Amino acid sequence: MKQKVLMFTGFERFWHWTQMLLIFGLMVTGFGMHGLHGLFDFGDGLDIHLILAWCLIGLWAFAIFWHITSGQWRQYMPTGKGLIPMMLYYAYGIFSGEPKPYRSTPSAKHNPLQRLAYVGFKLVIAPALWISGLLLMFYSTWKGTPLGETVQLAWVAWVHLAAAYALVVFLIGHVYMAATTGDPWYAHLKSMITGYEEIEESKSS
């Protein structure tokens, strides 16, 4: 038996889809400035890129505040409990029809492998993007300092680009898993739109 529960709040859905649009816009403008397409010239692309970056910074700042004050930051704390079964499930169990070894609940939405992926994004990819991006944005303020004498602008640009490609890989994996691990396949997409998800009832219910 399954029960319908509110898995994602209104703010979580707003944060998810707004973040998606901003990141997509940043990718389009960023890769355009690197010559991967000709939708606009460098100047226009840079202006749009900076506007979107500040919007995303504001969104993330508010999301961090919300996660801390609501206690939802605990959803992303990594754990080794159940990690190996989850890895084995994604490696071959999912293809052989084995039952999923983790049951999502509103208080524990992410399985151990998802938590590791999100922590990797939040502690490695995101900081690399923002630190390098802000250094590029404010280059004129630090180019004459000891930092400017040590760090070359090209290095910062390459870090920013490498982090952007790492984000692309993360997003491809995120979309693939969301579209292929639901039951039915669109279940995760539907829950991120409506907020509700059907989960197996616990034995005690």
Short mmCIF file of C-alpha atoms in Angstrom, two decimals:
data_model
loop_
_atom_site.label_atom_id
_atom_site.label_comp_id
_atom_site.label_asym_id
_atom_site.label_seq_id
_atom_site.Cartn_x
_atom_site.Cartn_y
_atom_site.Cartn_z
CA MET A 1 0.00 0.00 0.00
CA LYS A 2 1.10 3.54 -0.74
CA GLN A 3 0.29 6.81 0.95
CA LYS A 4 0.44 10.31 -0.52
CA VAL A 5 2.64 12.66 1.51
CA LEU A 6 3.96 16.20 1.10
CA MET A 7 7.60 15.57 0.24
CA PHE A 8 8.65 19.04 -0.97
CA THR A 9 7.39 22.34 0.43
CA GLY A 10 6.43 25.31 -1.69
CA PHE A 11 9.74 27.02 -1.01
CA GLU A 12 11.73 23.92 -1.94
CA ARG A 13 9.92 23.71 -5.28
CA PHE A 14 10.38 27.44 -5.93
CA TRP A 15 14.06 27.18 -5.02
CA HIS A 16 14.59 24.10 -7.20
CA TRP A 17 12.98 25.44 -10.40
CA THR A 18 14.29 29.01 -10.04
CA GLN A 19 17.78 27.64 -9.45
CA MET A 20 17.40 25.42 -12.51
CA LEU A 21 16.45 28.37 -14.74
CA LEU A 22 19.27 30.57 -13.43
CA ILE A 23 21.89 27.84 -13.79
CA PHE A 24 20.71 27.04 -17.30
CA GLY A 25 20.95 30.73 -18.21
CA LEU A 26 24.43 30.94 -16.71
CA MET A 27 25.53 27.90 -18.69
CA VAL A 28 24.16 29.28 -21.96
CA THR A 29 25.75 32.70 -21.50
CA GLY A 30 29.00 31.32 -20.05
CA PHE A 31 29.61 28.79 -22.80
CA GLY A 32 28.58 31.42 -25.35
CA MET A 33 31.36 33.70 -24.10
CA HIS A 34 33.75 30.80 -24.68
CA GLY A 35 32.63 30.60 -28.30
CA LEU A 36 30.52 27.43 -28.15
CA HIS A 37 27.61 29.21 -29.84
CA GLY A 38 26.85 32.58 -31.41
CA LEU A 39 23.51 33.50 -29.88
CA PHE A 40 24.88 36.88 -28.73
CA ASP A 41 28.12 38.82 -28.64
CA PHE A 42 30.57 38.67 -25.74
CA GLY A 43 29.46 41.96 -24.15
CA ASP A 44 25.77 41.11 -24.05
CA GLY A 45 26.54 37.61 -22.82
CA LEU A 46 28.71 38.98 -20.01
CA ASP A 47 26.03 41.46 -18.91
CA ILE A 48 23.35 38.75 -18.78
CA HIS A 49 25.77 36.34 -17.07
CA LEU A 50 26.51 38.84 -14.29
CA ILE A 51 22.83 39.60 -13.69
CA LEU A 52 21.97 35.90 -13.47
CA ALA A 53 24.96 35.29 -11.18
CA TRP A 54 23.82 37.94 -8.69
CA CYS A 55 20.27 36.53 -8.78
CA LEU A 56 21.60 33.05 -8.03
CA ILE A 57 23.80 34.36 -5.22
CA GLY A 58 20.74 35.99 -3.67
CA LEU A 59 18.68 32.83 -4.08
CA TRP A 60 21.39 30.67 -2.52
CA ALA A 61 21.85 33.07 0.39
CA PHE A 62 18.13 32.90 1.13
CA ALA A 63 18.10 29.11 0.66
CA ILE A 64 21.00 28.70 3.10
CA PHE A 65 19.13 30.83 5.65
CA TRP A 66 15.98 28.74 5.14
CA HIS A 67 17.84 25.43 5.47
CA ILE A 68 19.52 26.54 8.68
CA THR A 69 16.43 28.01 10.34
CA SER A 70 14.14 25.16 9.29
CA GLY A 71 16.61 22.41 10.18
CA GLN A 72 16.44 21.02 6.64
CA TRP A 73 20.25 21.12 6.39
CA ARG A 74 20.17 17.74 8.14
CA GLN A 75 18.73 16.25 4.93
CA TYR A 76 22.17 16.57 3.32
CA MET A 77 24.36 15.22 6.11
CA PRO A 78 26.33 12.28 4.67
CA THR A 79 25.99 8.88 6.26
CA GLY A 80 27.60 5.51 5.64
CA LYS A 81 24.52 3.64 6.80
CA GLY A 82 22.96 1.93 3.80
CA LEU A 83 25.54 3.36 1.39
CA ILE A 84 26.86 0.04 0.04
CA PRO A 85 23.39 -1.45 -0.62
CA MET A 86 22.44 1.74 -2.43
CA MET A 87 25.58 1.61 -4.59
CA LEU A 88 24.92 -2.04 -5.45
CA TYR A 89 21.32 -1.21 -6.28
CA TYR A 90 22.31 1.49 -8.75
CA ALA A 91 25.12 -0.70 -10.16
CA TYR A 92 22.93 -3.70 -11.08
CA GLY A 93 19.92 -4.15 -8.78
CA ILE A 94 17.88 -1.49 -10.54
CA PHE A 95 18.32 -3.33 -13.85
CA SER A 96 17.29 -6.71 -12.46
CA GLY A 97 14.13 -5.49 -10.77
CA GLU A 98 15.37 -5.69 -7.19
CA PRO A 99 13.46 -3.62 -4.60
CA LYS A 100 14.97 -0.26 -3.74
CA PRO A 101 16.92 -0.55 -0.45
CA TYR A 102 15.94 2.96 0.68
CA ARG A 103 12.51 4.44 1.34
CA SER A 104 12.28 8.23 1.16
CA THR A 105 10.27 10.07 3.80
CA PRO A 106 9.64 13.80 4.37
CA SER A 107 12.24 13.74 7.17
CA ALA A 108 14.82 11.76 5.14
CA LYS A 109 14.28 12.56 1.47
CA HIS A 110 17.70 11.63 0.11
CA ASN A 111 19.36 8.25 0.13
CA PRO A 112 23.03 7.93 1.27
CA LEU A 113 24.40 8.14 -2.29
CA GLN A 114 22.34 11.22 -3.08
CA ARG A 115 23.61 12.87 0.07
CA LEU A 116 27.22 12.29 -0.99
CA ALA A 117 26.50 13.73 -4.43
CA TYR A 118 24.86 16.85 -2.97
CA VAL A 119 27.68 17.33 -0.46
CA GLY A 120 30.19 17.07 -3.30
CA PHE A 121 28.29 19.74 -5.19
CA LYS A 122 27.93 22.04 -2.19
CA LEU A 123 31.51 21.65 -0.88
CA VAL A 124 33.50 21.35 -4.13
CA ILE A 125 31.72 22.44 -7.31
CA ALA A 126 29.70 25.36 -5.92
CA PRO A 127 32.59 26.97 -3.96
CA ALA A 128 34.90 26.60 -6.98
CA LEU A 129 32.32 28.32 -9.17
CA TRP A 130 31.58 31.16 -6.80
CA ILE A 131 35.10 31.90 -5.59
CA SER A 132 36.51 31.88 -9.11
CA GLY A 133 33.52 33.81 -10.43
CA LEU A 134 33.79 36.52 -7.81
CA LEU A 135 37.53 36.78 -8.40
CA LEU A 136 36.86 37.27 -12.10
CA MET A 137 34.12 39.79 -11.37
CA PHE A 138 36.29 41.90 -9.05
CA TYR A 139 39.64 41.40 -10.78
CA SER A 140 40.29 45.14 -10.89
CA THR A 141 40.24 45.31 -7.09
CA TRP A 142 42.85 42.60 -6.46
CA LYS A 143 45.08 42.58 -9.54
CA GLY A 144 47.51 45.03 -7.90
CA THR A 145 47.64 43.18 -4.59
CA PRO A 146 49.96 40.31 -3.53
CA LEU A 147 47.16 37.96 -4.59
CA GLY A 148 47.30 39.39 -8.10
CA GLU A 149 51.05 38.91 -8.22
CA THR A 150 50.66 35.26 -7.26
CA VAL A 151 47.50 34.16 -9.02
CA GLN A 152 47.16 34.61 -12.76
CA LEU A 153 43.81 35.63 -14.17
CA ALA A 154 43.95 32.78 -16.69
CA TRP A 155 44.19 30.27 -13.84
CA VAL A 156 41.04 31.65 -12.24
CA ALA A 157 39.21 31.52 -15.59
CA TRP A 158 40.21 27.88 -16.11
CA VAL A 159 39.03 26.93 -12.62
CA HIS A 160 35.71 28.61 -13.34
CA LEU A 161 35.35 26.77 -16.65
CA ALA A 162 36.36 23.41 -15.14
CA ALA A 163 33.82 23.86 -12.34
CA ALA A 164 31.17 24.71 -14.93
CA TYR A 165 31.85 21.47 -16.80
CA ALA A 166 31.76 19.57 -13.50
CA LEU A 167 28.34 21.14 -12.89
CA VAL A 168 27.19 19.95 -16.32
CA VAL A 169 28.23 16.39 -15.44
CA PHE A 170 26.42 16.67 -12.09
CA LEU A 171 23.25 17.94 -13.78
CA ILE A 172 23.29 15.19 -16.41
CA GLY A 173 23.53 12.59 -13.65
CA HIS A 174 20.83 14.36 -11.64
CA VAL A 175 18.38 14.50 -14.56
CA TYR A 176 19.16 10.91 -15.61
CA MET A 177 18.56 9.51 -12.13
CA ALA A 178 15.42 11.58 -11.64
CA ALA A 179 13.99 10.37 -14.96
CA THR A 180 14.89 6.70 -14.63
CA THR A 181 14.49 5.74 -10.97
CA GLY A 182 10.90 6.79 -10.36
CA ASP A 183 7.89 4.47 -10.37
CA PRO A 184 6.51 5.45 -12.81
CA TRP A 185 9.49 7.12 -14.49
CA TYR A 186 8.03 10.65 -14.10
CA ALA A 187 7.25 10.25 -10.37
CA HIS A 188 10.17 12.39 -9.17
CA LEU A 189 9.43 15.14 -11.68
CA LYS A 190 5.77 15.14 -10.67
CA SER A 191 6.60 15.37 -6.96
CA MET A 192 8.90 18.34 -7.57
CA ILE A 193 5.99 20.08 -9.33
CA THR A 194 3.12 19.19 -7.01
CA GLY A 195 5.15 18.61 -3.83
CA TYR A 196 3.44 15.29 -3.19
CA GLU A 197 4.86 11.82 -3.61
CA GLU A 198 3.41 8.36 -3.12
CA ILE A 199 5.55 6.27 -0.79
CA GLU A 200 5.19 2.82 0.68
CA GLU A 201 3.38 2.79 3.98
CA SER A 202 5.47 1.74 6.95
CA LYS A 203 4.61 -1.54 8.58
CA SER A 204 3.50 0.30 11.71
CA SER A 205 0.95 2.44 9.87
#
